[in-house]
Amino acid sequence: MEMKGMMGGFYKISEWIMRLSVTNILWLICSIPFVFVLLPILFAETTDQVTSNLIIAAIIAPFTLFPATAALFGVARKWVMGEVDAPLLKTFFKNYKESYVQAMVGGLLYAVLFAILIVDFRVYLVKLGSMGIVSYLFLALIVLVGVSLLNFFSMLVHYHMKTFQLLKNALLITIGRPLRSLSTVVMCGVVIFISFSSPKLMFLVPFFTMSLVGVIAFWNFYGIYTKLQMQAEKAAEAAAEEERKRLEEDAAIMLPNTEDGHTTIK
């Protein structure tokens, strides 16, 4: 029996807190090797320590972080598409298993790309003084690739495509839908900023941050997908109408005229 009123509202809120936190914890557990390497960066005292840990994290990420994130996006897909009662454990690990290889391969390519962009960003920011302004270009590219990565995960759990097609289409959607991409950057950026803005809010990271990012990113992607589907359906209807008219015109030419000089079409 469904509860109504204030108690029903509290019940729904508690359900969503449970869904988000369980999914986030599953993602964190499956990403543990990556997290262990990344955490020391927060306490690093030298640039060399940061660089070495980032390199190790980039090597580990495709085998742990990226498959776990794909699994999280698989759960977020269910929620956005209305299947809010989908079993969390089953859905998460099913997507983890099915998406592992493609998430790993795509993750390797993204890890290399991120490493190159971050190194270039640091070089122009720190070592080339007067060319420091160029670092902002690399920062923008890092953000762009980050949104493309989120779209890659969304497409990975929503389509059956080859990895190269997923990578290409994720980049095209990111560039071709700038307002959606900006929306993803702003909303996900707000979630991440709030999560790390204060020690008192750091509890959001293990329980909610990545789940919220996944839901926001897939929601934006699904908006693009829905609009593209509508456009494709309208184009198909228009093509079918043109074909129908052409067939009618061909039939009118081929049919004999009636006594009053007009052509009849049954």
CSV table of C-alpha atoms in Angstrom, one decimal:
chain,number,residue,atom,x,y,z
A,1,MET,CA,0.0,0.0,0.0
A,2,GLU,CA,1.5,3.3,-1.1
A,3,MET,CA,1.8,6.0,1.6
A,4,LYS,CA,0.6,9.5,0.9
A,5,GLY,CA,1.1,12.9,2.3
A,6,MET,CA,4.2,13.9,4.3
A,7,MET,CA,5.0,10.3,5.3
A,8,GLY,CA,4.9,9.2,1.7
A,9,GLY,CA,7.3,12.0,0.8
A,10,PHE,CA,9.7,11.0,3.6
A,11,TYR,CA,9.5,7.4,2.4
A,12,LYS,CA,10.3,8.3,-1.2
A,13,ILE,CA,13.2,10.5,0.0
A,14,SER,CA,14.6,7.7,2.1
A,15,GLU,CA,14.3,5.3,-0.8
A,16,TRP,CA,16.3,7.6,-3.0
A,17,ILE,CA,18.9,8.1,-0.3
A,18,MET,CA,19.3,4.3,-0.1
A,19,ARG,CA,19.5,3.8,-3.9
A,20,LEU,CA,22.1,6.6,-4.4
A,21,SER,CA,24.2,5.5,-1.4
A,22,VAL,CA,24.2,1.8,-2.2
A,23,THR,CA,25.2,2.4,-5.8
A,24,ASN,CA,27.9,4.9,-4.9
A,25,ILE,CA,29.3,2.4,-2.3
A,26,LEU,CA,29.4,-0.4,-4.9
A,27,TRP,CA,31.2,2.0,-7.3
A,28,LEU,CA,33.7,2.9,-4.6
A,29,ILE,CA,34.4,-0.8,-3.7
A,30,CYS,CA,35.0,-1.8,-7.3
A,31,SER,CA,37.3,1.2,-7.7
A,32,ILE,CA,39.4,0.6,-4.5
A,33,PRO,CA,42.8,0.1,-6.2
A,34,PHE,CA,42.4,3.5,-8.0
A,35,VAL,CA,41.2,5.2,-4.9
A,36,PHE,CA,44.1,3.9,-2.8
A,37,VAL,CA,46.5,5.4,-5.4
A,38,LEU,CA,44.7,8.7,-5.7
A,39,LEU,CA,44.2,9.5,-2.0
A,40,PRO,CA,47.9,10.1,-1.2
A,41,ILE,CA,47.7,13.0,-3.7
A,42,LEU,CA,45.7,15.0,-1.1
A,43,PHE,CA,48.6,14.8,1.3
A,44,ALA,CA,51.5,15.0,-1.2
A,45,GLU,CA,54.2,17.5,-0.4
A,46,THR,CA,56.0,17.8,-3.7
A,47,THR,CA,55.0,18.0,-7.4
A,48,ASP,CA,56.9,14.8,-8.2
A,49,GLN,CA,54.8,12.9,-5.7
A,50,VAL,CA,51.6,14.2,-7.3
A,51,THR,CA,52.9,13.4,-10.8
A,52,SER,CA,54.0,9.8,-9.9
A,53,ASN,CA,50.7,9.0,-8.2
A,54,LEU,CA,48.7,10.4,-11.2
A,55,ILE,CA,50.7,8.2,-13.6
A,56,ILE,CA,50.0,5.1,-11.5
A,57,ALA,CA,46.3,6.1,-11.2
A,58,ALA,CA,46.0,6.6,-14.9
A,59,ILE,CA,47.4,3.1,-15.4
A,60,ILE,CA,45.0,1.5,-12.9
A,61,ALA,CA,41.9,3.5,-13.9
A,62,PRO,CA,41.0,1.6,-17.1
A,63,PHE,CA,40.9,-1.8,-15.2
A,64,THR,CA,39.0,-0.6,-12.1
A,65,LEU,CA,37.5,2.9,-12.2
A,66,PHE,CA,36.1,2.9,-15.7
A,67,PRO,CA,34.3,-0.5,-15.6
A,68,ALA,CA,32.9,0.5,-12.2
A,69,THR,CA,31.7,3.8,-13.6
A,70,ALA,CA,30.1,2.0,-16.6
A,71,ALA,CA,28.2,-0.2,-14.1
A,72,LEU,CA,27.0,2.8,-12.1
A,73,PHE,CA,25.8,4.4,-15.4
A,74,GLY,CA,23.9,1.2,-16.1
A,75,VAL,CA,22.0,1.7,-12.8
A,76,ALA,CA,21.5,5.4,-13.5
A,77,ARG,CA,20.0,4.5,-16.9
A,78,LYS,CA,17.3,2.4,-15.3
A,79,TRP,CA,16.4,5.3,-13.0
A,80,VAL,CA,16.2,7.9,-15.7
A,81,MET,CA,14.1,5.7,-17.9
A,82,GLY,CA,11.6,5.1,-15.1
A,83,GLU,CA,12.7,1.7,-13.8
A,84,VAL,CA,13.4,3.1,-10.3
A,85,ASP,CA,12.7,-0.3,-8.6
A,86,ALA,CA,15.4,-2.2,-10.6
A,87,PRO,CA,17.4,-4.5,-8.3
A,88,LEU,CA,20.6,-2.5,-7.5
A,89,LEU,CA,23.1,-5.4,-7.0
A,90,LYS,CA,21.9,-7.4,-10.0
A,91,THR,CA,21.8,-4.4,-12.3
A,92,PHE,CA,25.2,-3.0,-11.2
A,93,PHE,CA,27.2,-6.3,-11.6
A,94,LYS,CA,25.4,-7.2,-14.8
A,95,ASN,CA,26.5,-4.0,-16.4
A,96,TYR,CA,29.9,-4.4,-14.8
A,97,LYS,CA,30.4,-7.7,-16.5
A,98,GLU,CA,28.8,-6.8,-19.8
A,99,SER,CA,30.6,-3.5,-20.2
A,100,TYR,CA,34.0,-4.4,-18.7
A,101,VAL,CA,36.0,-4.9,-22.0
A,102,GLN,CA,34.6,-1.9,-23.8
A,103,ALA,CA,35.0,0.3,-20.7
A,104,MET,CA,38.6,-0.9,-20.3
A,105,VAL,CA,39.5,-0.3,-23.9
A,106,GLY,CA,37.8,3.1,-24.0
A,107,GLY,CA,39.3,3.9,-20.6
A,108,LEU,CA,42.8,3.2,-21.9
A,109,LEU,CA,42.4,5.7,-24.7
A,110,TYR,CA,40.8,8.3,-22.4
A,111,ALA,CA,43.5,7.8,-19.8
A,112,VAL,CA,46.3,8.5,-22.4
A,113,LEU,CA,44.4,11.5,-23.6
A,114,PHE,CA,43.9,12.9,-20.1
A,115,ALA,CA,47.6,12.3,-19.3
A,116,ILE,CA,48.7,14.2,-22.4
A,117,LEU,CA,46.4,17.2,-21.7
A,118,ILE,CA,47.2,17.4,-18.0
A,119,VAL,CA,51.0,17.3,-18.7
A,120,ASP,CA,50.6,20.1,-21.3
A,121,PHE,CA,48.4,22.1,-19.0
A,122,ARG,CA,51.1,21.9,-16.2
A,123,VAL,CA,53.9,22.8,-18.6
A,124,TYR,CA,52.2,25.9,-20.0
A,125,LEU,CA,50.9,26.9,-16.5
A,126,VAL,CA,54.2,26.5,-14.5
A,127,LYS,CA,57.2,26.5,-16.8
A,128,LEU,CA,56.5,28.8,-19.7
A,129,GLY,CA,55.5,32.0,-17.9
A,130,SER,CA,54.4,34.3,-20.8
A,131,MET,CA,52.6,31.3,-22.5
A,132,GLY,CA,50.6,30.6,-19.3
A,133,ILE,CA,47.4,31.8,-21.0
A,134,VAL,CA,47.6,28.8,-23.3
A,135,SER,CA,47.1,26.6,-20.2
A,136,TYR,CA,43.5,27.7,-20.1
A,137,LEU,CA,43.0,26.2,-23.6
A,138,PHE,CA,44.2,22.9,-22.3
A,139,LEU,CA,42.0,23.2,-19.2
A,140,ALA,CA,39.0,23.8,-21.5
A,141,LEU,CA,40.0,20.7,-23.5
A,142,ILE,CA,40.3,18.6,-20.3
A,143,VAL,CA,36.7,19.7,-19.4
A,144,LEU,CA,35.5,18.9,-22.9
A,145,VAL,CA,37.1,15.4,-22.8
A,146,GLY,CA,35.6,14.9,-19.4
A,147,VAL,CA,32.1,15.6,-20.7
A,148,SER,CA,32.8,13.3,-23.7
A,149,LEU,CA,33.8,10.6,-21.2
A,150,LEU,CA,30.5,10.9,-19.4
A,151,ASN,CA,28.7,10.6,-22.7
A,152,PHE,CA,30.8,7.6,-23.6
A,153,PHE,CA,29.6,5.8,-20.5
A,154,SER,CA,26.0,6.8,-21.2
A,155,MET,CA,26.2,5.5,-24.8
A,156,LEU,CA,28.0,2.4,-23.6
A,157,VAL,CA,25.1,1.3,-21.4
A,158,HIS,CA,22.4,2.4,-23.8
A,159,TYR,CA,23.6,1.2,-27.2
A,160,HIS,CA,25.1,-1.9,-28.7
A,161,MET,CA,28.0,-0.4,-30.7
A,162,LYS,CA,31.7,-1.1,-31.3
A,163,THR,CA,34.1,0.8,-29.0
A,164,PHE,CA,35.4,3.1,-31.8
A,165,GLN,CA,31.9,4.1,-32.7
A,166,LEU,CA,31.1,4.8,-29.1
A,167,LEU,CA,34.2,7.0,-28.8
A,168,LYS,CA,33.5,8.9,-32.0
A,169,ASN,CA,29.8,9.4,-31.3
A,170,ALA,CA,30.5,10.5,-27.7
A,171,LEU,CA,32.8,13.2,-29.0
A,172,LEU,CA,30.4,14.3,-31.7
A,173,ILE,CA,27.5,14.6,-29.3
A,174,THR,CA,29.6,16.6,-26.8
A,175,ILE,CA,30.6,19.1,-29.5
A,176,GLY,CA,27.3,19.0,-31.4
A,177,ARG,CA,25.2,19.7,-28.3
A,178,PRO,CA,27.0,22.5,-26.6
A,179,LEU,CA,24.1,23.6,-24.3
A,180,ARG,CA,23.6,20.0,-23.0
A,181,SER,CA,27.4,19.7,-22.5
A,182,LEU,CA,27.5,23.0,-20.6
A,183,SER,CA,24.5,21.9,-18.5
A,184,THR,CA,26.4,18.7,-17.7
A,185,VAL,CA,29.6,20.6,-16.7
A,186,VAL,CA,27.7,23.1,-14.5
A,187,MET,CA,25.5,20.6,-12.7
A,188,CYS,CA,28.2,18.0,-12.2
A,189,GLY,CA,30.6,20.7,-11.3
A,190,VAL,CA,28.3,22.0,-8.6
A,191,VAL,CA,27.9,18.5,-7.1
A,192,ILE,CA,31.7,17.9,-7.1
A,193,PHE,CA,32.4,21.4,-5.7
A,194,ILE,CA,29.9,21.0,-2.8
A,195,SER,CA,31.3,17.5,-2.0
A,196,PHE,CA,34.9,18.8,-1.6
A,197,SER,CA,34.2,22.3,-0.4
A,198,SER,CA,34.3,21.5,3.3
A,199,PRO,CA,35.5,18.7,5.5
A,200,LYS,CA,32.0,18.5,6.9
A,201,LEU,CA,30.6,17.7,3.5
A,202,MET,CA,33.2,15.1,2.5
A,203,PHE,CA,30.8,12.4,3.6
A,204,LEU,CA,29.0,13.0,0.3
A,205,VAL,CA,31.9,11.5,-1.7
A,206,PRO,CA,31.6,7.9,-0.5
A,207,PHE,CA,27.8,7.9,-0.5
A,208,PHE,CA,26.3,10.3,-3.1
A,209,THR,CA,28.7,12.2,-5.3
A,210,MET,CA,29.4,9.8,-8.1
A,211,SER,CA,25.8,8.5,-8.2
A,212,LEU,CA,24.5,12.0,-8.6
A,213,VAL,CA,27.0,12.7,-11.3
A,214,GLY,CA,25.9,9.6,-13.1
A,215,VAL,CA,22.2,10.5,-12.9
A,216,ILE,CA,22.9,14.0,-14.1
A,217,ALA,CA,25.1,12.9,-17.0
A,218,PHE,CA,22.8,10.2,-18.2
A,219,TRP,CA,19.7,12.5,-17.8
A,220,ASN,CA,21.4,15.0,-20.1
A,221,PHE,CA,22.4,12.4,-22.6
A,222,TYR,CA,18.9,10.9,-22.6
A,223,GLY,CA,17.5,14.3,-23.4
A,224,ILE,CA,19.8,14.4,-26.5
A,225,TYR,CA,18.8,10.8,-27.4
A,226,THR,CA,15.1,11.5,-27.1
A,227,LYS,CA,15.3,14.6,-29.3
A,228,LEU,CA,17.3,12.7,-31.9
A,229,GLN,CA,14.7,9.9,-31.9
A,230,MET,CA,11.9,12.4,-32.4
A,231,GLN,CA,13.8,14.0,-35.3
A,232,ALA,CA,14.5,10.6,-36.9
A,233,GLU,CA,10.8,9.7,-36.5
A,234,LYS,CA,9.7,12.9,-38.2
A,235,ALA,CA,12.2,12.4,-41.0
A,236,ALA,CA,10.9,8.8,-41.5
A,237,GLU,CA,7.3,10.0,-41.6
A,238,ALA,CA,8.2,12.7,-44.1
A,239,ALA,CA,10.0,10.2,-46.3
A,240,ALA,CA,7.1,7.8,-46.1
A,241,GLU,CA,4.7,10.6,-47.1
A,242,GLU,CA,6.8,11.5,-50.0
A,243,GLU,CA,7.1,7.9,-51.1
A,244,ARG,CA,3.3,7.5,-50.8
A,245,LYS,CA,2.7,10.6,-53.0
A,246,ARG,CA,5.2,9.4,-55.6
A,247,LEU,CA,3.5,6.0,-55.8
A,248,GLU,CA,0.1,7.7,-56.2
A,249,GLU,CA,1.5,9.9,-59.0
A,250,ASP,CA,3.0,6.9,-60.7
A,251,ALA,CA,-0.3,5.0,-60.4
A,252,ALA,CA,-2.2,8.0,-61.8
A,253,ILE,CA,0.0,8.0,-64.9
A,254,MET,CA,-0.4,4.3,-65.5
A,255,LEU,CA,-4.2,4.0,-64.8
A,256,PRO,CA,-6.6,4.5,-67.8
A,257,ASN,CA,-8.8,7.6,-67.8
A,258,THR,CA,-12.5,7.4,-67.0
A,259,GLU,CA,-15.3,8.7,-69.4
A,260,ASP,CA,-15.2,12.2,-67.8
A,261,GLY,CA,-11.5,12.5,-68.5
A,262,HIS,CA,-10.4,12.1,-64.8
A,263,THR,CA,-8.2,9.3,-63.4
A,264,THR,CA,-9.6,7.4,-60.5
A,265,ILE,CA,-7.4,5.8,-57.7
A,266,LYS,CA,-8.9,3.2,-55.5
